[in-house]
Coordinates of C-alpha atoms in Angstrom, one line a residue:
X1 CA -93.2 103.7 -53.7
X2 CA -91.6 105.8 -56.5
X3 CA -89.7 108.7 -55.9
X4 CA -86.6 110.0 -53.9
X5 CA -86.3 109.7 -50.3
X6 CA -89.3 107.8 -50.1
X7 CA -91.5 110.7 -51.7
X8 CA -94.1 109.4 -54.3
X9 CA -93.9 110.1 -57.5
X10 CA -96.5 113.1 -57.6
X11 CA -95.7 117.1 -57.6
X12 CA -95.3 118.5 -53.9
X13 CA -98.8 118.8 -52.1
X14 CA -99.1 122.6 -52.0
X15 CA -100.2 124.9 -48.7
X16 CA -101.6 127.4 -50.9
X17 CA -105.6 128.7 -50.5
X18 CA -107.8 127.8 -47.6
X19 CA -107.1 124.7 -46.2
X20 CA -109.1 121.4 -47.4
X21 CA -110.1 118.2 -45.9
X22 CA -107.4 115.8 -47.2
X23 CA -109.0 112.6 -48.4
X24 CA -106.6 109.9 -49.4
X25 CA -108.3 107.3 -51.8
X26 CA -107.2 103.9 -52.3
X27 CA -107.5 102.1 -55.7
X28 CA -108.7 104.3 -58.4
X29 CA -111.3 102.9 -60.6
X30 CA -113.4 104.0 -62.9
X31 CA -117.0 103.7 -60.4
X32 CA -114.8 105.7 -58.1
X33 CA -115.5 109.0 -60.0
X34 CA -118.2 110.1 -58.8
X35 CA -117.3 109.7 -55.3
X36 CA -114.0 112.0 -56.6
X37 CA -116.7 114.7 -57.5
X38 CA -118.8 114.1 -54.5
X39 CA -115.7 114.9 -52.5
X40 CA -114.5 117.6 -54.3
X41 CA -118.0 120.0 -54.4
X42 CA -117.7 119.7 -50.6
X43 CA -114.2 120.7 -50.6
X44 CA -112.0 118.0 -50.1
X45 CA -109.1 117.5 -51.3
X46 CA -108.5 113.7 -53.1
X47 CA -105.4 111.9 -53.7
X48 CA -105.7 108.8 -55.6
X49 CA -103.1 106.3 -55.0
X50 CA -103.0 103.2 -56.8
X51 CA -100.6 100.9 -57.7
X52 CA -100.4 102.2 -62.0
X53 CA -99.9 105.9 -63.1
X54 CA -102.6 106.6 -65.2
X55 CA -105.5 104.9 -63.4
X56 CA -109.2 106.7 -64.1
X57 CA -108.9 108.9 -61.8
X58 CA -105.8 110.9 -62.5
X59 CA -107.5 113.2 -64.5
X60 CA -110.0 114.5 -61.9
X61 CA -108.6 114.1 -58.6
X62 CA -105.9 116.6 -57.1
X63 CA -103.6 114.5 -56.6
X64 CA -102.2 111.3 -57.9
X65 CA -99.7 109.2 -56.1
X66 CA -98.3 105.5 -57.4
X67 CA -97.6 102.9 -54.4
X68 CA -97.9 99.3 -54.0
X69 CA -101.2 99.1 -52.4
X70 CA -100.2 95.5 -51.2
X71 CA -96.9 96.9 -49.7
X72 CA -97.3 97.2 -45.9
X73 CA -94.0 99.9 -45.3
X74 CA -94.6 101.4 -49.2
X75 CA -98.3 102.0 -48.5
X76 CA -97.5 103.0 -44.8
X77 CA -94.9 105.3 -46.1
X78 CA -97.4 107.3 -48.5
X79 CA -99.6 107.8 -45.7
X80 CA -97.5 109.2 -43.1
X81 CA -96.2 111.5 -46.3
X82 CA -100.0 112.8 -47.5
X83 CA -101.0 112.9 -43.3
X84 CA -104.8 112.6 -45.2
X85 CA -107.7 113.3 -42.3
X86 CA -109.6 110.3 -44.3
X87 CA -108.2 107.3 -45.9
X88 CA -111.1 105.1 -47.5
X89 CA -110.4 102.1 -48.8
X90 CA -111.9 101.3 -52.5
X91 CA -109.7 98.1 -53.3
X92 CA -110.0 94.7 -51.6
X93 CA -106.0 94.4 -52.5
X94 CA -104.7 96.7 -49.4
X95 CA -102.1 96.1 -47.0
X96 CA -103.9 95.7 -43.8
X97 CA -101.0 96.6 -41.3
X98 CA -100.8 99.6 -43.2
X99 CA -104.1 100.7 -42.4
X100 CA -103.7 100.0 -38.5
X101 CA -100.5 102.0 -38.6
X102 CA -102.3 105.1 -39.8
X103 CA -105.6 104.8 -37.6
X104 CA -103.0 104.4 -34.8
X105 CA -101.6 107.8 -35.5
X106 CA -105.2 109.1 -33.8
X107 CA -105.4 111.7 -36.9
X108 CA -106.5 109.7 -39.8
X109 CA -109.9 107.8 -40.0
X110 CA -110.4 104.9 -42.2
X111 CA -113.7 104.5 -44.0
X112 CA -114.9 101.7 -43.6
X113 CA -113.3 101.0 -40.2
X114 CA -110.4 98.7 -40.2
X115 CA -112.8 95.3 -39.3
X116 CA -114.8 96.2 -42.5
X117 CA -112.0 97.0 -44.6
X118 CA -110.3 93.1 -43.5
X119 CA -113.2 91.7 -44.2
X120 CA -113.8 93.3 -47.8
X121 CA -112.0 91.2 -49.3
X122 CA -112.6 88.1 -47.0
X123 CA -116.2 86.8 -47.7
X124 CA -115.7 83.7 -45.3
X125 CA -114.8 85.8 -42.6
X126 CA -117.6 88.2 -43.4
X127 CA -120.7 85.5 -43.4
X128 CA -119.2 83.7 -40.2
X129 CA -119.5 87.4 -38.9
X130 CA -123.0 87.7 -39.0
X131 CA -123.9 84.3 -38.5
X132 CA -121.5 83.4 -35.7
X133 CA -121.1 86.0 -34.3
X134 CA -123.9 88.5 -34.9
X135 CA -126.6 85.8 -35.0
X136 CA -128.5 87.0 -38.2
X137 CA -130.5 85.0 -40.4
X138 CA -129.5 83.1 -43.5
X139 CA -129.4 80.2 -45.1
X140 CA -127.5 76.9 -43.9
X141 CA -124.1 77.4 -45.6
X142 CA -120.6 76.0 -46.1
X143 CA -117.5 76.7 -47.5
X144 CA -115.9 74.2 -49.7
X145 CA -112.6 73.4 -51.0
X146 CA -112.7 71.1 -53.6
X147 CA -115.4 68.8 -55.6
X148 CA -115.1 66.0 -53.1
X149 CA -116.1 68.4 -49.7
X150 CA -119.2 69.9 -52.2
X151 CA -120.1 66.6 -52.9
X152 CA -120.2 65.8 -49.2
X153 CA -121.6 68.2 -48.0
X154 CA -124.7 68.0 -50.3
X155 CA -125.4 64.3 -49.4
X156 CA -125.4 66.0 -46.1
X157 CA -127.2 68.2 -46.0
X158 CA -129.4 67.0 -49.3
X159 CA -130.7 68.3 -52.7
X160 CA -131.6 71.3 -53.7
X161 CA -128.6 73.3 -52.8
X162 CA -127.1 76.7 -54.6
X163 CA -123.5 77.0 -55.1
X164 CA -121.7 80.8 -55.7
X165 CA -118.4 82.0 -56.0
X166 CA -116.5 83.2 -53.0
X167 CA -115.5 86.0 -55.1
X168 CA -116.9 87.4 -58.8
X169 CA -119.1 89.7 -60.1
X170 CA -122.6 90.0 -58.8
X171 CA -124.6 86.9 -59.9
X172 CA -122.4 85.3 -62.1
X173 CA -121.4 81.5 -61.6
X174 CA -124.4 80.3 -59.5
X175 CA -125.4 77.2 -59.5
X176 CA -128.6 75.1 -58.1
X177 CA -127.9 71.9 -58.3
X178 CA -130.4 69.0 -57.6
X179 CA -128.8 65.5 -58.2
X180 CA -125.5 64.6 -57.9
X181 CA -124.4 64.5 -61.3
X182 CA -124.6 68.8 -60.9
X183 CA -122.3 68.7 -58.5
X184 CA -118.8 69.0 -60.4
X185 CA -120.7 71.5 -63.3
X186 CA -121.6 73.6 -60.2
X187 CA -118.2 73.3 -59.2
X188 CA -116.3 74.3 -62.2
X189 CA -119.2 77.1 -62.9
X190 CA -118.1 78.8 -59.3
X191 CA -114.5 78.5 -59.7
X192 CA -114.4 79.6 -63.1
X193 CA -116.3 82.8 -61.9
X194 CA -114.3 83.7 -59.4
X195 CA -110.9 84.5 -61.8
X196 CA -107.5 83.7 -62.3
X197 CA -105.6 83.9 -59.0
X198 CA -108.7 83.2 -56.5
X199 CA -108.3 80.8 -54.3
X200 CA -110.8 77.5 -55.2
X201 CA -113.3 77.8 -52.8
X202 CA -117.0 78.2 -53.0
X203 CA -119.9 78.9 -51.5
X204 CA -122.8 76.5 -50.7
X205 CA -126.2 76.6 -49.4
X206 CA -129.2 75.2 -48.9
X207 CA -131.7 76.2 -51.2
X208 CA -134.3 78.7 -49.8
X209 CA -137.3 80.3 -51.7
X210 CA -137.5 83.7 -52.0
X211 CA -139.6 86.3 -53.9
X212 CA -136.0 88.7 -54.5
X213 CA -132.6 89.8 -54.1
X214 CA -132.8 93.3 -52.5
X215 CA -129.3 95.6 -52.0
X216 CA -130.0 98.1 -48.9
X217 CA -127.8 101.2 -48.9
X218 CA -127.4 102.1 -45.3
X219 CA -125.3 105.3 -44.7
X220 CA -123.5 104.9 -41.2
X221 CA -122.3 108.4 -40.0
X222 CA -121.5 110.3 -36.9
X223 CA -125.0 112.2 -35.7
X224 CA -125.3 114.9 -33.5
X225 CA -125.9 112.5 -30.4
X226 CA -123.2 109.6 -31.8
X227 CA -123.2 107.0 -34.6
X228 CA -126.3 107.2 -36.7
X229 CA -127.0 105.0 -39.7
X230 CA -129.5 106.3 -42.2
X231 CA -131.8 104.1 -44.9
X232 CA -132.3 103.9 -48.8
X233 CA -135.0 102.5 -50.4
X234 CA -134.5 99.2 -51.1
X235 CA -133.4 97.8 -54.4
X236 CA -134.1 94.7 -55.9
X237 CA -131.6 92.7 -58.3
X238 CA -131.6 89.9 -60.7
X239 CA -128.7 88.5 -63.1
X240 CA -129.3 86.9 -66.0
X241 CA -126.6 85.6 -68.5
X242 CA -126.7 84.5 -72.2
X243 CA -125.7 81.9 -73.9
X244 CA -123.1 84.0 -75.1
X245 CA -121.9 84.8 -72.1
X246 CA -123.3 88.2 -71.6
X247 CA -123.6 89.2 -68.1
X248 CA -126.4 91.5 -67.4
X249 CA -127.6 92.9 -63.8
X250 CA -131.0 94.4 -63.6
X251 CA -131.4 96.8 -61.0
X252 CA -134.8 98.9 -59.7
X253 CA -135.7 101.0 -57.2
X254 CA -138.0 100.9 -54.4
X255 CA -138.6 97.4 -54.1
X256 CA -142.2 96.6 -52.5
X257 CA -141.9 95.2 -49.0
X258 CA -144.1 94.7 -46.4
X259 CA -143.5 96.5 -43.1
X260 CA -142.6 93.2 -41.5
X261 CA -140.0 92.5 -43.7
X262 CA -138.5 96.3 -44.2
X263 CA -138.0 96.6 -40.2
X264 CA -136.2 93.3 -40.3
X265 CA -134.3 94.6 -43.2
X266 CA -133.2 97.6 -41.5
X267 CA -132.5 95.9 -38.6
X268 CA -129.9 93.2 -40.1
X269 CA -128.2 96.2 -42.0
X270 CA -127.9 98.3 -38.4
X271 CA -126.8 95.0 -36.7
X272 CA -123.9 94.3 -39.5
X273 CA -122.8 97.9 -40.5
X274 CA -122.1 98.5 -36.7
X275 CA -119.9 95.7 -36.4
X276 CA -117.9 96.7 -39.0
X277 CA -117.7 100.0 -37.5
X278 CA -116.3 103.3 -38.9
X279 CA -117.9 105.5 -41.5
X280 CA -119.3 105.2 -45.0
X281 CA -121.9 103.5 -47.4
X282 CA -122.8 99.8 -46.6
X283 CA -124.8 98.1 -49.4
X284 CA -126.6 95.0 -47.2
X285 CA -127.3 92.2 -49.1
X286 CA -130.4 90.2 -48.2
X287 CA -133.3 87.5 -49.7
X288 CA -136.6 88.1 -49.2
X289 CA -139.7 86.1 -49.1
X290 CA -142.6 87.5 -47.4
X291 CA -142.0 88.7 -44.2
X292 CA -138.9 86.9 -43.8
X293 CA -135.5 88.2 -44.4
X294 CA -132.2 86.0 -45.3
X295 CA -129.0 87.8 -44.9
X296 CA -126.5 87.0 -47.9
X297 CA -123.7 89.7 -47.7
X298 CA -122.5 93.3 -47.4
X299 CA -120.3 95.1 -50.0
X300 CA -119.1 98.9 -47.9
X301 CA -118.2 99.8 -51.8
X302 CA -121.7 99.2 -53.6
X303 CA -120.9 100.9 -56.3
X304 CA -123.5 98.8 -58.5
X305 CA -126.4 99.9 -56.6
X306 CA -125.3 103.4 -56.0
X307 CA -125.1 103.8 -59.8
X308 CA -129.1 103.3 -60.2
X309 CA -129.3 106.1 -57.0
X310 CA -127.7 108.8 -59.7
X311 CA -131.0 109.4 -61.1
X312 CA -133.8 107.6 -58.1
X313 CA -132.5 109.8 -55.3
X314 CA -131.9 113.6 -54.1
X315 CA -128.7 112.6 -53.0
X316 CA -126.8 109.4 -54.9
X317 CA -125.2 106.6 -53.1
X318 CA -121.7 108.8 -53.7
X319 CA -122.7 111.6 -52.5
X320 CA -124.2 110.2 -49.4
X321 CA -120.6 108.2 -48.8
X322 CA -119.0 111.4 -49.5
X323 CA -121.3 113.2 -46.7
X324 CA -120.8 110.1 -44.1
X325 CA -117.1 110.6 -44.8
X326 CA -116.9 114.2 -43.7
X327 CA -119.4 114.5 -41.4
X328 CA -122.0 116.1 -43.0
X329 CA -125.9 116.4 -42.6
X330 CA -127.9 114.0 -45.1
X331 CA -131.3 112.9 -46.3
X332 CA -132.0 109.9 -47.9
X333 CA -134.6 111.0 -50.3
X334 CA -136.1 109.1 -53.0
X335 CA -136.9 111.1 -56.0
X336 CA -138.6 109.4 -58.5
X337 CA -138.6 105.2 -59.3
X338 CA -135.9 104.2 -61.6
X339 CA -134.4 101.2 -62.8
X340 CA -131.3 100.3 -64.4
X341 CA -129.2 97.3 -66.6
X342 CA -125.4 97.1 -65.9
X343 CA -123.6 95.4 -68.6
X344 CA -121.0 93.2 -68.5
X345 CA -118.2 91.8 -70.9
X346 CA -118.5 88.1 -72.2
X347 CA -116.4 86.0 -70.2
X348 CA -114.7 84.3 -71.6
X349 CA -113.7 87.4 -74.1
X350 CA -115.0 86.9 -77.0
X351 CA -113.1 86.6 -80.5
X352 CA -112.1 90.1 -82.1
X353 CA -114.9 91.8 -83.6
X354 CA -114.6 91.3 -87.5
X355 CA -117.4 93.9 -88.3
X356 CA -117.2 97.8 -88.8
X357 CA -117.5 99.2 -85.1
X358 CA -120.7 100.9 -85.0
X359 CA -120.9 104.5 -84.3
X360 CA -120.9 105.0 -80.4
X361 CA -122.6 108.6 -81.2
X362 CA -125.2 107.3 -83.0
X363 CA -126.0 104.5 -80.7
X364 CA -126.2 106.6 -77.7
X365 CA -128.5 109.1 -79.5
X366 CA -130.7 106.3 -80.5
X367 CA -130.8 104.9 -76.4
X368 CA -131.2 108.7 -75.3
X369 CA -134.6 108.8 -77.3
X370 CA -136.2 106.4 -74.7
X371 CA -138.3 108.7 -72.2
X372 CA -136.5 109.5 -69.1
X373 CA -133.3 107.9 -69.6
X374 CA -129.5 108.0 -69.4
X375 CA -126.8 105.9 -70.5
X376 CA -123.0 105.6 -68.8
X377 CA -120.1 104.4 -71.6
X378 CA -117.4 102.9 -68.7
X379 CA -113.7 103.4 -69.7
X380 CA -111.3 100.9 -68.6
X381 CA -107.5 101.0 -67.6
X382 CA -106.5 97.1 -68.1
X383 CA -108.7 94.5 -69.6
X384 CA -110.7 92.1 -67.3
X385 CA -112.4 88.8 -68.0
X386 CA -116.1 90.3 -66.6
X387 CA -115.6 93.9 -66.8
X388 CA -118.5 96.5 -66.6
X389 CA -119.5 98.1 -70.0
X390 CA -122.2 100.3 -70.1
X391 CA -124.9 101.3 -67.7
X392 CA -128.7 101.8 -68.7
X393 CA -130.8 104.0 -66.4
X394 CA -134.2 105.0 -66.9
X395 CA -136.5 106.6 -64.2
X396 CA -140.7 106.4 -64.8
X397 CA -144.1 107.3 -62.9
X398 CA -143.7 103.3 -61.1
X399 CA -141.2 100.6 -61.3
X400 CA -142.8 98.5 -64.0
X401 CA -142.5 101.6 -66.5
X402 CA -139.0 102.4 -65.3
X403 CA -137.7 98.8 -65.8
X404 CA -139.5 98.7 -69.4
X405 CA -137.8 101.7 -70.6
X406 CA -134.4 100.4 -68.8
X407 CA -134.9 97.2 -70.9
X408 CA -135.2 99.4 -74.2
X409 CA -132.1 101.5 -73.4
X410 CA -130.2 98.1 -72.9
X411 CA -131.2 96.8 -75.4
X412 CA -130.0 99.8 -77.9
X413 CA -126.9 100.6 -76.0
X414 CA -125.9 96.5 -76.0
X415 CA -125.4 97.9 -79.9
X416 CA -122.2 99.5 -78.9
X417 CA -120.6 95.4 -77.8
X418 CA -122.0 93.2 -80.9

């Protein structure tokens, strides 16, 4: 932590005015800003604190403070200094012990709860959770450290089998593989995905059909009568890649499900979240087929799916973290069908363009003309292999419409990343 006498680098936190719900916010990128806003219209007060000085944030939030997120004392340190009523985690890289100190003080919560913010960044951990522990549904699974144990355990277990990433963006580096010569492809496709630094380690299933992938935003929050967890309508997903290597993530909202499968839904997202504990937006990840309901995952930052709630509900994703945070009333609303396409950067990145960059004005003019649509331009702070580029949204009378005229405004906006 920068500074003297073990002050962060940041101008003096001033008493001045009424006095504001401190929120302390813990990695500062750029899907973080509208959760800054959020905060800030209901009259907290936001520090960012991240580990670089001019992170995304800096501009908007009231503060800025630069620690070693990964420090246990540095980290600890700035949080006994700010003395934030809310610290919420938005980085898998934090120092754990850190965390524990300042829930331990009895005056700062932690969103998620500490269990949930362990587990972030432990996806192992999390699926022996609900499995193990919790008892939910979902595929036969294993974790695998090298091409021999993959190999093994598919002759155990048999052909077909899908192989993911432990870590990654969503969809990218999955694999089915149905003979043995797929096995070290699938492999090197997963560990590839997962970056420079990850541990090798992946993912392994047994192949299950389903008719989707559906992300369900439940907001957990402290009711009137106790804990309360509230419901979004469900979004489906699919990832397709290029043969370039351009990642794309469709997104749309509601996805259709039967009755059946919606109460299981809701109840695997009540069973998790409240395991986890503590406060916030859990996006529950799930497969379904029918009536029947696989869990896969939860993410407590879904920022993805909470960028297609911008323009689908009353209240976005961020706004309804920001009301779970604080303790506010909310509704879940769904205001009109939307979809949306997140685009990603080519992995690997690609050779320096050699062609006049086209003009990003013109370009987002052009994907503004579609009916009911917006666009998002993402600005980035360091460079990433797989890093999000622009976002696509388009709302319509059903779905089908709204996914067509997302596809259009992709497809004009993809313009801007020849």
């Amino acid at each position: 932590m920068n500074g003297d006498a073990g002050e962060p680098t940041t101008e003096r936190l001033s008493s001045d005015g009424p006095s504001r719900t401190r929120v302390a916010l813990l990695g500062s990128g750029e899907l973080s800003r509208e959760l800054v806003t959020a905060l800030q219209r209901l009259g907290a007060e936001v520090i960012a604190v991240d580990r670089y000085a001019d992170s995304a944030l800096q501009p908007i939030a009231d503060r800025s403070v630069v620690v070693d997120l990964i420090d246990n004392d540095e980290l600890a340190a700035a949080i006994r200094w700010l003395q934030p009523k809310f610290v919420v985690v938005a980085s898998d890289v934090v120092a754990t012990e850190a965390l524990t100190a300042a829930v331990d003080t009895g005056f700062t919560a932690l969103v998620p709860g500490i269990r949930g913010a362990r587990l972030a960044a432990d996806p192992e951990g999390l699926r022996r959770l609900a499995a193990d522990e919790l008892g939910l549904p979902t595929a036969p699974f294993w974790f695998v450290g090298s091409v021999e144990e993959l190999r093994e355990v598919a002759g155990h277990a048999g052909f077909p089998m899908v192989v993911k990433p432990v870590g990654g963006a969503l969809g990218e580096g999955r694999s089915v593989m149905v003979r043995d010569s797929d096995v070290e492809p699938a492999w090197q496709r997963a560990v590839s995905a997962a970056g420079a630094g990850s541990p090798a380690r992946v993912l392994a299933e047994t192949a299950v059909e389903f008719d989707s992938e559906v992300t369900l935003l439940a907001v957990h929050r402290d009711g009137p009568d106790g804990p309360a967890l509230d419901f979004c309508a469900p979004i489906g997903h699919r990832t397709e890649e290029d043969p370039n290597g351009q990642l794309t993530v469709e997104l749309w909202q509601p996805y259709s499900m039967s009755a059946v499968a919606l109460d299981a839904a809701k109840s695997v997202a009540a069973r998790i979240a409240r395991a986890l504990g503590g406060r916030g937006l859990f996006g529950v990840e799930l497969m379904v087929h029918g009536d029947e309901v696989y869990f896969t995952g939860v993410n407590v930052r879904p920022y993805d799916a909470a960028l297609l709630t911008l323009r689908t509900q009353r209240l976005s994703g961020f706004e309804l973290q920001a009301r779970a945070i604080l303790g506010l009333a909310i509704d879940a609303i769904m205001v009109s069908p939307g979809a949306a396409r997140l685009i990603y950067s080519r992995r690997p990145p690609g050779p320096p363009a050699t062609e006049t960059t086209p003009d990003s004005v013109a370009v987002v003019a052009d994907a503004l003309s579609v009916t009911e649509s917006d666009v998002v331009v993402f600005g980035h702070h360091e460079g990433h292999p797989r890093r999000r580029l622009g976002l696509a949204l388009a709302t319509g009378p059903d779905v089908a419409v709204a996914r067509d005229r997302a596809g259009q405004v992709a497809a004009i906006l993809g313009k801007l990343w020849p």
